[in-house]
Short mmCIF file of C-alpha atoms in Angstrom, two decimals:
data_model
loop_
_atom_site.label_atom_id
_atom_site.label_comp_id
_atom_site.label_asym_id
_atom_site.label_seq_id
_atom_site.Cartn_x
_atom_site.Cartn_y
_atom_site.Cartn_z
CA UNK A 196 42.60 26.01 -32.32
CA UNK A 197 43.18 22.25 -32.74
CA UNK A 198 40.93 21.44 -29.31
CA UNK A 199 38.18 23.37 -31.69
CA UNK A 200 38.85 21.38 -34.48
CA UNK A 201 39.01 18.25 -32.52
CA UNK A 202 35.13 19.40 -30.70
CA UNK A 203 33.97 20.26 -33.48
CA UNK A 204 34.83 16.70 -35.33
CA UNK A 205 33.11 14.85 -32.53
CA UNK A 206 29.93 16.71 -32.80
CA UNK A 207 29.78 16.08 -37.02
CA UNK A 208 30.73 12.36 -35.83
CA UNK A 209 27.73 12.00 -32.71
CA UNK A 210 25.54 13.66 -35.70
CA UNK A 211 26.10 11.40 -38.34
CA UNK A 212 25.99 8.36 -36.02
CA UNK A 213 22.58 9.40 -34.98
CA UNK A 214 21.67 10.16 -38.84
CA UNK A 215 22.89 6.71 -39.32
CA UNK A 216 20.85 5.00 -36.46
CA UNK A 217 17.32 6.88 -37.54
CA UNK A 218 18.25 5.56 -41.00
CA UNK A 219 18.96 1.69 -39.99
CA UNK A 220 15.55 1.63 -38.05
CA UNK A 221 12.76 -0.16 -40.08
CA UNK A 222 9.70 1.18 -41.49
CA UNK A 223 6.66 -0.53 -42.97
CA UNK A 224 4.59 0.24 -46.07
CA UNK A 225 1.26 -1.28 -47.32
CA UNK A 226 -0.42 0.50 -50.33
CA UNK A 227 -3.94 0.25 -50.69
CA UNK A 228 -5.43 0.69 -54.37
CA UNK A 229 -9.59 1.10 -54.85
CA UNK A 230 -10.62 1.88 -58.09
CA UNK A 231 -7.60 3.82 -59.48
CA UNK A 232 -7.28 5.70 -56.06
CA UNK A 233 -4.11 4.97 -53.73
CA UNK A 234 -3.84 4.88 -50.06
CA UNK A 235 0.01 4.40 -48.70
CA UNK A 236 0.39 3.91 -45.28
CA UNK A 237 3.93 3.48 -43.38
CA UNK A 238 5.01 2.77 -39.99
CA UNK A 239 7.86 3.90 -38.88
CA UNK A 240 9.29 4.29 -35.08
CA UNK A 241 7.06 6.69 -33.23
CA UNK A 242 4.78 7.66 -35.56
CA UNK A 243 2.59 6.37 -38.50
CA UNK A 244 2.35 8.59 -41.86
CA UNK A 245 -0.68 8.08 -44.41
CA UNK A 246 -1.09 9.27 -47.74
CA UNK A 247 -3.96 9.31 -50.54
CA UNK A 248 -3.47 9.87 -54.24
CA UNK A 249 -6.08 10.35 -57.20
CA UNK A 250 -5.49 9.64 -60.55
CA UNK A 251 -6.23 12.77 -62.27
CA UNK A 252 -5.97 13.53 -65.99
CA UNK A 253 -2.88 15.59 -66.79
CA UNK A 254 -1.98 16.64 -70.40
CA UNK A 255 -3.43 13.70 -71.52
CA UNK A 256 -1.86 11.40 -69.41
CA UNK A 257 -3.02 9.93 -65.85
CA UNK A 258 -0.97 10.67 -62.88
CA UNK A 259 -1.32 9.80 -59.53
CA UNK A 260 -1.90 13.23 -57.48
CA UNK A 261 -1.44 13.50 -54.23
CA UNK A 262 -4.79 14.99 -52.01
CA UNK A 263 -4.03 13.51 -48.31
CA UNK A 264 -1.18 13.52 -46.18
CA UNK A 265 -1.65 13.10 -42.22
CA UNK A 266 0.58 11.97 -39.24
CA UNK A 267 -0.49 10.51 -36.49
CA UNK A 268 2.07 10.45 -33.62
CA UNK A 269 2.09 7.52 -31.29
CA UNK A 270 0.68 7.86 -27.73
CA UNK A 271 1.31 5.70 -24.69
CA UNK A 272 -1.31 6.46 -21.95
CA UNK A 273 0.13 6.54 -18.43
CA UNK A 274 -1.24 7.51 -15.24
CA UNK A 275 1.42 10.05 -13.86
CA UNK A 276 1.30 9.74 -9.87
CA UNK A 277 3.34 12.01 -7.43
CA UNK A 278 4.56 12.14 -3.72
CA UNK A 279 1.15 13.69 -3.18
CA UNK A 280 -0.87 10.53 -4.40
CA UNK A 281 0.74 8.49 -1.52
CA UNK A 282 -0.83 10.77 0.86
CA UNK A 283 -3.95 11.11 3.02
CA UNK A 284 -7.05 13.41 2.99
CA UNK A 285 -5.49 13.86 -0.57
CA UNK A 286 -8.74 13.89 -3.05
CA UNK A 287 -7.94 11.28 -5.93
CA UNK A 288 -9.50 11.41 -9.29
CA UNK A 289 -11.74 8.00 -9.41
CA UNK A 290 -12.41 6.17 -12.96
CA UNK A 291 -15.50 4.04 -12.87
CA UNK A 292 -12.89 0.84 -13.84
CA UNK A 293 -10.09 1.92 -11.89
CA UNK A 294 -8.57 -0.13 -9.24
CA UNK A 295 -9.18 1.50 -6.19
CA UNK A 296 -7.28 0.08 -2.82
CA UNK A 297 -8.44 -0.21 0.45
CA UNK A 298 -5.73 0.71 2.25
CA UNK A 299 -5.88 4.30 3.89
CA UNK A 300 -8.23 5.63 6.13
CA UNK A 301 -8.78 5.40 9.97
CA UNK A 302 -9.38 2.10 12.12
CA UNK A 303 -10.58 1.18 15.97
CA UNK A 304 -11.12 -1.72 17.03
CA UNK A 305 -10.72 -4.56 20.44
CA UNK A 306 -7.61 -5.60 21.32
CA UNK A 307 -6.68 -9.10 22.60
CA UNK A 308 -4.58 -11.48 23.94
CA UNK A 309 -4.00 -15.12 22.77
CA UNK A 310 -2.08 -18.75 23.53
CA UNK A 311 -0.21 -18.81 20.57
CA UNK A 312 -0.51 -17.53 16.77
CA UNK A 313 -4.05 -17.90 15.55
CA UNK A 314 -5.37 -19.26 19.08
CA UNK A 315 -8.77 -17.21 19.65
CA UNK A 316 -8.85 -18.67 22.83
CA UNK A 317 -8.09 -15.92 25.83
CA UNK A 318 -4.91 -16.23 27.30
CA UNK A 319 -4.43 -18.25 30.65
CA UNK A 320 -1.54 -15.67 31.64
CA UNK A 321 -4.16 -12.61 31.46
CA UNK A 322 -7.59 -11.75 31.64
CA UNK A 323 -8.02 -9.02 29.89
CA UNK A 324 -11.26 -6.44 30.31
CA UNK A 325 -12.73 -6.28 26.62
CA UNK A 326 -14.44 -3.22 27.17
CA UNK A 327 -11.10 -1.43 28.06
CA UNK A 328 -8.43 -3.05 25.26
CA UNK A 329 -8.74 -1.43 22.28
CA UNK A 330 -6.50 0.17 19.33
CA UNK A 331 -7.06 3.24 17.14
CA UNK A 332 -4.64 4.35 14.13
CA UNK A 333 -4.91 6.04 10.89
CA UNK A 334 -3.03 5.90 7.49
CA UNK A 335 -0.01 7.88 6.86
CA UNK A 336 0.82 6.79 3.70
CA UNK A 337 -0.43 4.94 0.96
CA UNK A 338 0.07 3.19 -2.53
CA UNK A 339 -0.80 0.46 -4.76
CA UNK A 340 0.27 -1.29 -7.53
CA UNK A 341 -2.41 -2.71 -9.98
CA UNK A 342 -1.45 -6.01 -12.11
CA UNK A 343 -1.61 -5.03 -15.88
CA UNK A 344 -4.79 -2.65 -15.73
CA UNK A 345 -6.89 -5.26 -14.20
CA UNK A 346 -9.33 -3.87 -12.29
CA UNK A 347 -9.89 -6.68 -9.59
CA UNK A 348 -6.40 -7.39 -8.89
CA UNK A 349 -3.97 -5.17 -6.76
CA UNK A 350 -0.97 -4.92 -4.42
CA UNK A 351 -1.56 -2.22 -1.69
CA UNK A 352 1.31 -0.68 0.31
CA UNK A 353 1.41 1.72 3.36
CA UNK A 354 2.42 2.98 6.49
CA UNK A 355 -0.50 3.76 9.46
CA UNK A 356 0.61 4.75 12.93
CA UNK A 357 -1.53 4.53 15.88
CA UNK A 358 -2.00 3.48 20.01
CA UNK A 359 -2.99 -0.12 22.08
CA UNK A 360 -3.85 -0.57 25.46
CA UNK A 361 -4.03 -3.99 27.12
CA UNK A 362 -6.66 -3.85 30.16
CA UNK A 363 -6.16 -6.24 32.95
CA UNK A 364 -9.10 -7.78 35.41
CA UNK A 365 -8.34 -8.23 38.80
CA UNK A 366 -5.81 -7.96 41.45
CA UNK A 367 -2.68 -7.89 39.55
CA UNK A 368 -0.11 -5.81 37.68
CA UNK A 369 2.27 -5.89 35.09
CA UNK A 370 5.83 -5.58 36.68
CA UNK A 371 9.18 -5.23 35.66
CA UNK A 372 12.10 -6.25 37.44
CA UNK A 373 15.69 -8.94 37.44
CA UNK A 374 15.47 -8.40 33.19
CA UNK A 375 12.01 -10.14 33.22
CA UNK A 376 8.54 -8.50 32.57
CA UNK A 377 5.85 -10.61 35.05
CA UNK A 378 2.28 -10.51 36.51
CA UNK A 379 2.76 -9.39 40.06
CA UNK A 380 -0.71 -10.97 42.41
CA UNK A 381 -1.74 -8.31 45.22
CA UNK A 382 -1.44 -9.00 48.91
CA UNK A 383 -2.52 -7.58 52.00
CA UNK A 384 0.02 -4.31 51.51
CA UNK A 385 -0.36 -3.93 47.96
CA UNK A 386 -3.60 -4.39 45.88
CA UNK A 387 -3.43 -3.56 42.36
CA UNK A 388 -6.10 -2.14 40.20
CA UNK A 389 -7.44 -1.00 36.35
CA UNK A 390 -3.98 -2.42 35.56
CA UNK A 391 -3.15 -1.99 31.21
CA UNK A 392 -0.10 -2.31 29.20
CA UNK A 393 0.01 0.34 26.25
CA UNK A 394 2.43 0.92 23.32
CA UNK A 395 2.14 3.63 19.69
CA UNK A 396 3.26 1.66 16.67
CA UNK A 397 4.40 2.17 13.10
CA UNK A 398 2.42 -0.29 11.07
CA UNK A 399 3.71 -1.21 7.22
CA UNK A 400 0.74 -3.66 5.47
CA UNK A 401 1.29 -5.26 2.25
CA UNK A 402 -1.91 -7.05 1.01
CA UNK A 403 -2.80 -8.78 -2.01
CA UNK A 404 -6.54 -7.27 -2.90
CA UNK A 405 -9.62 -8.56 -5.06
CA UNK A 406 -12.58 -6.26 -5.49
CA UNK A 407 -15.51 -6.57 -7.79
CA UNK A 408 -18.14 -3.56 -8.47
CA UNK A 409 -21.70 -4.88 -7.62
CA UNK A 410 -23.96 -3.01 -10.51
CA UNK A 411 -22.55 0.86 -10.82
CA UNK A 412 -22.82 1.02 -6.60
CA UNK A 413 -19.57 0.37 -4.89
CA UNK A 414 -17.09 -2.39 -4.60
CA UNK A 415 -16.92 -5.78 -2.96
CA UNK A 416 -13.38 -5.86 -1.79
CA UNK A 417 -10.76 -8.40 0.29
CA UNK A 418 -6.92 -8.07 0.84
CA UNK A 419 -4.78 -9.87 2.94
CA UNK A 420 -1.49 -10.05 3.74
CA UNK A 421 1.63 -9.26 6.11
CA UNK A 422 2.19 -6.52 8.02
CA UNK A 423 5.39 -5.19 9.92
CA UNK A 424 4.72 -3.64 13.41
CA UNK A 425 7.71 -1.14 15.16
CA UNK A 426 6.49 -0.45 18.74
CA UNK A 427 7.61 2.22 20.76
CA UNK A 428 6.14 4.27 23.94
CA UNK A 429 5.75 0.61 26.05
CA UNK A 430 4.73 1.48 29.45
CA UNK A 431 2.92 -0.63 32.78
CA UNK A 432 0.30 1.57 34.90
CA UNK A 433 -1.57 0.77 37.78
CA UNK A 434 -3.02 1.83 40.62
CA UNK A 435 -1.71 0.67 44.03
CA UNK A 436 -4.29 0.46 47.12
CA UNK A 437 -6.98 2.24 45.44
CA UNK A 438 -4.75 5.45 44.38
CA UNK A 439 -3.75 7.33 41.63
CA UNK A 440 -2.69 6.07 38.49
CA UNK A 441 1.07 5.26 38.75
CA UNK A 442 3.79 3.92 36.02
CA UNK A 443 4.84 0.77 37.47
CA UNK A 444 7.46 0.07 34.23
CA UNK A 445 8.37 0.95 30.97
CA UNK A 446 9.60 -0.93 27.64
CA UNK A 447 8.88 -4.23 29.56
CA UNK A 448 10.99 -6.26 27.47
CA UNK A 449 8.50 -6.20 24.61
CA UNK A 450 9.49 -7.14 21.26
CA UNK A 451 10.26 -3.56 19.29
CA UNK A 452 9.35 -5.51 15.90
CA UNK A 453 6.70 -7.54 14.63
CA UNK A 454 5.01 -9.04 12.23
CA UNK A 455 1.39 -9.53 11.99
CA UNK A 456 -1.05 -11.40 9.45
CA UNK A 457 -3.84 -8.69 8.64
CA UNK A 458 -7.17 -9.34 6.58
CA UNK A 459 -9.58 -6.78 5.50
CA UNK A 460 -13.16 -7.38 3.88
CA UNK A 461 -15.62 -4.90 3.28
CA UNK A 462 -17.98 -2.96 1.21
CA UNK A 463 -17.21 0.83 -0.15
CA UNK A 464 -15.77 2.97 2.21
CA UNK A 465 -15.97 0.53 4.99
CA UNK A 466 -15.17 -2.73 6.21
CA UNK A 467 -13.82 -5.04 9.37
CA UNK A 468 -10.34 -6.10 9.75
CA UNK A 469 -8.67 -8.97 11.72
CA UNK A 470 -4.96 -8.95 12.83
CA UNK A 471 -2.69 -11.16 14.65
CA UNK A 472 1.17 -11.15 15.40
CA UNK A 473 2.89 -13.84 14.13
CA UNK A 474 4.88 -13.96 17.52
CA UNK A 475 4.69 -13.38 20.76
CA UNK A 476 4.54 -9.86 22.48
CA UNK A 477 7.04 -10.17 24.79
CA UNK A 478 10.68 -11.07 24.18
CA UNK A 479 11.91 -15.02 24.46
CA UNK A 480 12.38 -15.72 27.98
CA UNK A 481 12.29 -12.35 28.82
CA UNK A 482 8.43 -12.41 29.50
CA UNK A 483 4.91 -14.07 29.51
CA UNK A 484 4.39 -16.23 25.91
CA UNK A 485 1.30 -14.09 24.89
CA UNK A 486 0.25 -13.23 21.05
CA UNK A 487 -1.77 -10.21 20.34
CA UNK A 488 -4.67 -9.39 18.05
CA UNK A 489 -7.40 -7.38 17.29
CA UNK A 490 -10.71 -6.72 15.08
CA UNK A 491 -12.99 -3.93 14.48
CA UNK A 492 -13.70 -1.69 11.72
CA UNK A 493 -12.01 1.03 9.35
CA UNK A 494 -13.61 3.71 7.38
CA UNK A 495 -11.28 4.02 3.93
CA UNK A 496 -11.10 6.83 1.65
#
């Protein structure tokens, strides 16, 4: 009996605190008088009330009758997203104004090999065939972040996964052996072949986008930013004396992470990207000093 008591004391105590809170909050009032008519409105937290008396004649006297009361409860528009929204092939609901990122879709382009970071030059250490490095990879997942409603402005975050293949020219392979990853030159007993290097990755970009609708036809758009690289699936082929396609090494001492500086510019649904890793494919001292990049062209949606 006394726990009761004691339960029931703390709910009358929780109630009156919360009586005593609504109370302590507040309100405004402005009255409004035209012509003997009244208008009260008042403000209080959530919600704003507004009333309308008439001065009518009442037993010969005038009173002020009330003929209007409304409430109108206060709204906060919000745009409620879901798990689903960060996905692809998912159909999204598009506002003429809305912000609208470039960041899934599907992408293919040449893959290359440079000096050092942001050296376009080709690589002394391998000559690669152009026509046979390339990359492919789509978007997993996908979301964005737009700065206070603007419309231009937005942060774009995702995940895209996807496969690269390094071609080599010539009489040489990519070998593995006494922990170091190293171009092997053919001889008279071995000649090597269509020699490539290939790897699948996990790619996470983060731009920083603009985009500006031309007239009421698409958008103008540009991001840049960093992007994290996790490789996986490294593995050497070649093919020795004019024979089948052998595996001549795998992992090759390649660096499992990187980090890459990505730029996209476009128009609509499409546009051309350019990436390049901040640091060299291969692992310090453990291979080649070689930096990777690539450019071609994505189709967004």
């Amino acid at each position: 009996m006394k726990t009761k008591n004691v339960i029931f004391a703390c709910l009358l105590s929780m109630a009156a605190s919360y009586a005593t809170a609504q109370q302590t909050v507040p309100s405004q009032r402005a009255t409004i008088t035209t012509e003997g008519d009244s208008i009260i409105i008042r403000k209080g937290s959530g919600n704003m009330r507004i009333r309308v008396y008439e001065e009518q004649p009442t037993d010969g006297e005038s009173k002020e009758v009330e003929i209007y009361e409304g409430v109108y409860l206060e709204r906060v528009e919000s745009d409620k997203r879901t798990f689903l929204d960060a996905l692809p092939f998912i159909p999204q609901k598009k506002k003429d104004n809305a912000y609208e990122p470039h960041n899934s879709g599907i992408f293919i382009g040449y893959s290359r090999m440079g000096n050092d970071f942001l050296s376009f030059d080709n690589s002394a250490k391998a000559d690669l065939n152009l026509s046979r490095s390339w990359e492919f990879g789509f978007n997993v997942i996908s979301l964005c972040h737009n700065f206070k409603k603007n419309p231009h402005w937005g942060l774009n975050f995702g995940v895209n996964w996807g496969y690269r293949s390094f071609s080599f020219d010539g009489n040489r392979a990519l070998l593995k052996a006494d922990g170091q990853t190293y171009f092997a030159e053919g001889d008279e007993e071995n000649s090597y072949s269509s020699s490539r290097l290939r790897h699948f990755f996990f790619r996470i970009p983060i731009t920083l986008e603009w985009q500006q609708r031309l007239g009421r036809s698409n958008k103008l758009f540009f991001n840049i930013g960093p992007e994290f690289e996790i490789r996986h699936g490294v593995k050497s082929f070649t093919h020795i004396n004019g024979g089948k396609k052998q595996r001549v090494g795998k992992d090759m001492y390649v660096n499992p992470v990187g980090v890459n500086l990505l730029a996209q510019a476009g128009y609509g649904d499409f546009g051309l990207y350019l990436r390049y890793s901040t640091t060299s494919l291969f692992q310090k001292d453990k291979g080649p000093e070689m930096s990777p990049y690539s450019f071609g062209i994505a189709w967004y949606w």
